[in-house]
mmCIF file of C-alpha atoms in Angstrom:
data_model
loop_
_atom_site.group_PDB
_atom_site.id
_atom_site.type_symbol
_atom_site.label_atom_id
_atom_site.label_comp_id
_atom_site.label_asym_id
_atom_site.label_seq_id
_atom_site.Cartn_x
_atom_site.Cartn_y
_atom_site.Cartn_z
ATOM 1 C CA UNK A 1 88.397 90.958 97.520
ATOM 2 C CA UNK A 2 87.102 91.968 94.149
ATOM 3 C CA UNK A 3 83.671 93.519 95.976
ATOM 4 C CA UNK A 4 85.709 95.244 98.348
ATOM 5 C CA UNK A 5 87.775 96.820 95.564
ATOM 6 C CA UNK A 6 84.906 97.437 93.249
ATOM 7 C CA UNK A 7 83.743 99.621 97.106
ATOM 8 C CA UNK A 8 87.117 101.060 97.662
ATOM 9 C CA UNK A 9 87.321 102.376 93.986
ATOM 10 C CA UNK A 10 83.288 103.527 93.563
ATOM 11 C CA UNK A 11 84.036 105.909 96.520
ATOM 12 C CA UNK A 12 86.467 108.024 94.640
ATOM 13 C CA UNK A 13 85.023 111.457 94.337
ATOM 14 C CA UNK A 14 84.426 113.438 90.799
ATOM 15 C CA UNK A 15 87.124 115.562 89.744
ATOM 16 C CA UNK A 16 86.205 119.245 88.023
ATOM 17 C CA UNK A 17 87.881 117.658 85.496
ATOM 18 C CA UNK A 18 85.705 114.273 84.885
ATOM 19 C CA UNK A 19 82.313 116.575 85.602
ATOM 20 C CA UNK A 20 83.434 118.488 82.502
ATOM 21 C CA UNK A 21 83.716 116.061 80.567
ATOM 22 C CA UNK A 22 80.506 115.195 78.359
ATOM 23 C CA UNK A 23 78.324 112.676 78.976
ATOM 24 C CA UNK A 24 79.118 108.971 77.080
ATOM 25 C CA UNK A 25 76.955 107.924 74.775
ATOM 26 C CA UNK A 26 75.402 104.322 74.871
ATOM 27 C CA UNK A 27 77.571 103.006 72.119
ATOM 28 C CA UNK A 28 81.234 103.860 73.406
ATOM 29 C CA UNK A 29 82.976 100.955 74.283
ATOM 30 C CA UNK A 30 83.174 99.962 78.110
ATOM 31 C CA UNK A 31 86.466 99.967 78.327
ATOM 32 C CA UNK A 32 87.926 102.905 77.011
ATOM 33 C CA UNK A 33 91.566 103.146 75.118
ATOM 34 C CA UNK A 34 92.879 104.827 78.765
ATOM 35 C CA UNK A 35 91.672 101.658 80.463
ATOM 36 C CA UNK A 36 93.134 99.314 78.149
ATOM 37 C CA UNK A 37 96.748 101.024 78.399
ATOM 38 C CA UNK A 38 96.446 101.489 82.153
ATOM 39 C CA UNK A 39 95.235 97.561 82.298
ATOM 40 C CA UNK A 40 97.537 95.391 79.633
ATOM 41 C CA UNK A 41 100.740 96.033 81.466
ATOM 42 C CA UNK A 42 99.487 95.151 84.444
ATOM 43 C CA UNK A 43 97.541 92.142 83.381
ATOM 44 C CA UNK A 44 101.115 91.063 81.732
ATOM 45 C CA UNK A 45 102.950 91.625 84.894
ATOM 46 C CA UNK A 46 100.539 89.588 86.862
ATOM 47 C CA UNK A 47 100.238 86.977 84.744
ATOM 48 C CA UNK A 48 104.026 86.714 83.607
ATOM 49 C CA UNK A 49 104.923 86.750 87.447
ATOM 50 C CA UNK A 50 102.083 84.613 88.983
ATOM 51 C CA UNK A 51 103.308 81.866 86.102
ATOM 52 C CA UNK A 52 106.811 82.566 86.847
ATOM 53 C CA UNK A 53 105.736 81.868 90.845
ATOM 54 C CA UNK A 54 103.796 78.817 89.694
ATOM 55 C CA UNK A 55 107.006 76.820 87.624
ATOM 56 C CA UNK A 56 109.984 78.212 89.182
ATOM 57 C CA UNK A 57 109.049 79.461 92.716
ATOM 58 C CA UNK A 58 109.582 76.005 94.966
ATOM 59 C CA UNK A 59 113.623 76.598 93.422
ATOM 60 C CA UNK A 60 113.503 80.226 93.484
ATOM 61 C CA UNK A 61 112.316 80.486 97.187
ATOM 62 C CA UNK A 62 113.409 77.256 98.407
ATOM 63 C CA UNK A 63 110.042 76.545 99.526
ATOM 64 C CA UNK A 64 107.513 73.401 99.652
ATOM 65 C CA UNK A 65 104.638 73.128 97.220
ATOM 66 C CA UNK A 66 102.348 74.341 100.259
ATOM 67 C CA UNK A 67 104.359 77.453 100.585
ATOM 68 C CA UNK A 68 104.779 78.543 97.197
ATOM 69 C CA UNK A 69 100.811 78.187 96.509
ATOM 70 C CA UNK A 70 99.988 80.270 99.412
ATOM 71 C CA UNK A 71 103.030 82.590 98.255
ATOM 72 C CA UNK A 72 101.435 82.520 94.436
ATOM 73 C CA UNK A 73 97.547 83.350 96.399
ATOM 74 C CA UNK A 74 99.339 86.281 98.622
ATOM 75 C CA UNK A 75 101.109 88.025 95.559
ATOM 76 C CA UNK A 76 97.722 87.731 93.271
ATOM 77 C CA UNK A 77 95.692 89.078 96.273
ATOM 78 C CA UNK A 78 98.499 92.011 96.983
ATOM 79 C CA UNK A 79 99.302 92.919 93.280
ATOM 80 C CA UNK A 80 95.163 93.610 93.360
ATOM 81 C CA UNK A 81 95.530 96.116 96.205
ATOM 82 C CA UNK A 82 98.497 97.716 94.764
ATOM 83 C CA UNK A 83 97.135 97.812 91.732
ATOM 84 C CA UNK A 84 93.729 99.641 92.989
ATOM 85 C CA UNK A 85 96.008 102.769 93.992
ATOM 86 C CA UNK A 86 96.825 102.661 89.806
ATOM 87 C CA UNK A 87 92.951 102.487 89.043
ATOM 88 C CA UNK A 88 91.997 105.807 91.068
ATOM 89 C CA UNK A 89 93.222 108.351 88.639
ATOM 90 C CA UNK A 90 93.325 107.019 85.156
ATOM 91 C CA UNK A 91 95.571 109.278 83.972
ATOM 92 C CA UNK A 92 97.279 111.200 86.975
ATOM 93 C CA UNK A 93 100.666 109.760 87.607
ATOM 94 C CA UNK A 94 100.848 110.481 91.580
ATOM 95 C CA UNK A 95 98.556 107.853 92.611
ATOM 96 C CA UNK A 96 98.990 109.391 95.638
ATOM 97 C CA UNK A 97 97.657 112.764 95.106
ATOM 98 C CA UNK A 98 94.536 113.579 97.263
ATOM 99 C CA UNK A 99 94.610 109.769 98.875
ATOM 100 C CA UNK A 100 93.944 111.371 102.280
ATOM 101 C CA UNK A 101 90.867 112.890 101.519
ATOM 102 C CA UNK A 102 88.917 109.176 100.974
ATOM 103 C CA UNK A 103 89.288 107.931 104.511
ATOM 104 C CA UNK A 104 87.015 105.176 103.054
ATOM 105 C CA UNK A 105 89.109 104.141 100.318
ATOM 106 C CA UNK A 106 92.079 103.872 103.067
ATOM 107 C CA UNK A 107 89.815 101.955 105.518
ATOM 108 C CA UNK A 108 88.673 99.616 103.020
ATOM 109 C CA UNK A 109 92.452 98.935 102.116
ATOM 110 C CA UNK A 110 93.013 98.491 105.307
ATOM 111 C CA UNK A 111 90.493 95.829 105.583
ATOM 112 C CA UNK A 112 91.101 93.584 102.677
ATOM 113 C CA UNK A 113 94.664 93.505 103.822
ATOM 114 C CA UNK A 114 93.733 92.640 107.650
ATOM 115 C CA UNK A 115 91.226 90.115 106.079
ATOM 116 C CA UNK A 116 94.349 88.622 103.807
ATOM 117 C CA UNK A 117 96.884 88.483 106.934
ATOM 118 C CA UNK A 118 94.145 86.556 108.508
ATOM 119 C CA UNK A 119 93.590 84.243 105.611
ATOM 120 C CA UNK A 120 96.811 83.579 105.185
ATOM 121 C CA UNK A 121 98.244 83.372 108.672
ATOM 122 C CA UNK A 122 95.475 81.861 111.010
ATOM 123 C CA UNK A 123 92.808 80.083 107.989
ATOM 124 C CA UNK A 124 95.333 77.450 107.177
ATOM 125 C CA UNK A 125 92.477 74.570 106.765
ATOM 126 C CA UNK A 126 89.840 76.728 105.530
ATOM 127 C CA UNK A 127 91.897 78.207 102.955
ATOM 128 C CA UNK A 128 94.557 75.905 102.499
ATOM 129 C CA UNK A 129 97.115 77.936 103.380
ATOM 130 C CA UNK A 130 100.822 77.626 105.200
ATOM 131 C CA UNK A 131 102.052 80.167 107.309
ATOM 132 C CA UNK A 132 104.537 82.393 105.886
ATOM 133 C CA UNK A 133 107.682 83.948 106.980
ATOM 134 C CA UNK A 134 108.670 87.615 106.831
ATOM 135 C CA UNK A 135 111.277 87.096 104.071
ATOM 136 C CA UNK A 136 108.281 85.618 102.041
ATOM 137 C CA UNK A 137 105.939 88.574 102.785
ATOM 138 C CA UNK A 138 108.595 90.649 102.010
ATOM 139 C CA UNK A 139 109.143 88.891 98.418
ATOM 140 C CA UNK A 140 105.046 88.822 97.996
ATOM 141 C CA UNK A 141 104.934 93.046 98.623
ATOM 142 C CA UNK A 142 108.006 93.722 96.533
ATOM 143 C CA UNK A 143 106.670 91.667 93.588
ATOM 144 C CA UNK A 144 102.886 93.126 94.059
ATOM 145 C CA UNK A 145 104.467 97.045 95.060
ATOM 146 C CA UNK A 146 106.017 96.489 91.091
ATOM 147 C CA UNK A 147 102.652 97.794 89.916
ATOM 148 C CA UNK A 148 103.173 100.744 91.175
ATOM 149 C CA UNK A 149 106.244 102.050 88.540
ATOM 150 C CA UNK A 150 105.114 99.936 85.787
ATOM 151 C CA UNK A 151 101.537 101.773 86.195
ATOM 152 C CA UNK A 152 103.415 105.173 86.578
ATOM 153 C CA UNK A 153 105.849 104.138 83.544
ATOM 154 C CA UNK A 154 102.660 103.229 81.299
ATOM 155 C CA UNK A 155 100.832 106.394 82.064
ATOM 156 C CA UNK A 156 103.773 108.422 80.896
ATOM 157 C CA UNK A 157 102.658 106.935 76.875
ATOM 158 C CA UNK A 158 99.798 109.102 75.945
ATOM 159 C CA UNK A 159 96.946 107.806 74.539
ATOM 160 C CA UNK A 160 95.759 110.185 71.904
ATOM 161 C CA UNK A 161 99.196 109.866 70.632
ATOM 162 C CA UNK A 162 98.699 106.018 70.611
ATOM 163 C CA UNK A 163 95.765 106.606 68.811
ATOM 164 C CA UNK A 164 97.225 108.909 66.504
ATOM 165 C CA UNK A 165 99.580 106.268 65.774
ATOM 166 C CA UNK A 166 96.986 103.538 64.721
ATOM 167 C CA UNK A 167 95.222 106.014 62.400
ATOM 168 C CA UNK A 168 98.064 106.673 60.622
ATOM 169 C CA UNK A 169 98.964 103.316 60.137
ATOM 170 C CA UNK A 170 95.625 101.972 59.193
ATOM 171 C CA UNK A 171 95.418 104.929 56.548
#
């Protein structure tokens, strides 16, 4: 999953706007301050609802252990590929915007999700999985499809104002 996202995400093409942009020197952190605000909400959400899943989802669902482990897998694996639309435009908050131009972005989404279905539905003893039901699909998109606002909520904070923020408060 994570190669195939790594692939769906390196075939984004430049912007204008990124080519302007000057070249980053060696000593500039990795992650820049616009990853880090796209990527803390989202790592909070995903943890906070996978561990939520993990202690209350057998009563919440009314499922067997089996069930709600393969439920906790499908929502990880889906909150991933939701969460790859966010990681296209860094700061654009229509995640949508030019998506039908990168066929092979779409077809490699495609994919991974086939590939899950098939994991989930016909691997049962290879991956240890229990069939699921369409009301538990259902729950395992709508939790993972929450990325979606909570990315386009967090992109609405700006980050040189963030930074702004800090400097003034460490001064």
């Amino acid at each position: 999953m994570d190669t195939l996202g790594a692939l769906a995400l390196a075939t984004e093409q430049p912007t204008n706007d990124l080519m302007s942009k000057p070249p980053v020197g060696r000593s500039e952190p990795l992650i820049t301050k616009l990853m880090w605000r796209n990527l803390i909400p989202q790592a909070i959400y995903q943890v906070t609802i996978l561990l939520t899943l993990q202690f209350k989802g057998r009563s919440i669902f009314g499922v067997n252990e089996s069930v709600k482990d393969t439920m906790i897998f499908n929502t990880f694996v889906l909150c991933q590929i939701f969460n790859e639309f966010n990681a296209r435009k860094l700061e654009k908050k229509n995640i949508f915007k030019g998506i039908h131009k990168n066929k092979l972005f779409l077809a490699i989404i495609g994919i991974t999700i086939v590939l899950q279905l098939i994991m989930v539905e016909f691997l049962k003893k290879f991956a240890d999985t229990e069939r699921l039901n369409w009301g538990q699909w259902a729950a395992c998109i709508g939790i993972a499809a929450m990325s979606w606002p909570i990315g386009f909520l967090f992109k609405c904070i700006p980050v040189s104002g963030t930074q702004l923020l800090f400097k003034q408060i460490a001064t």
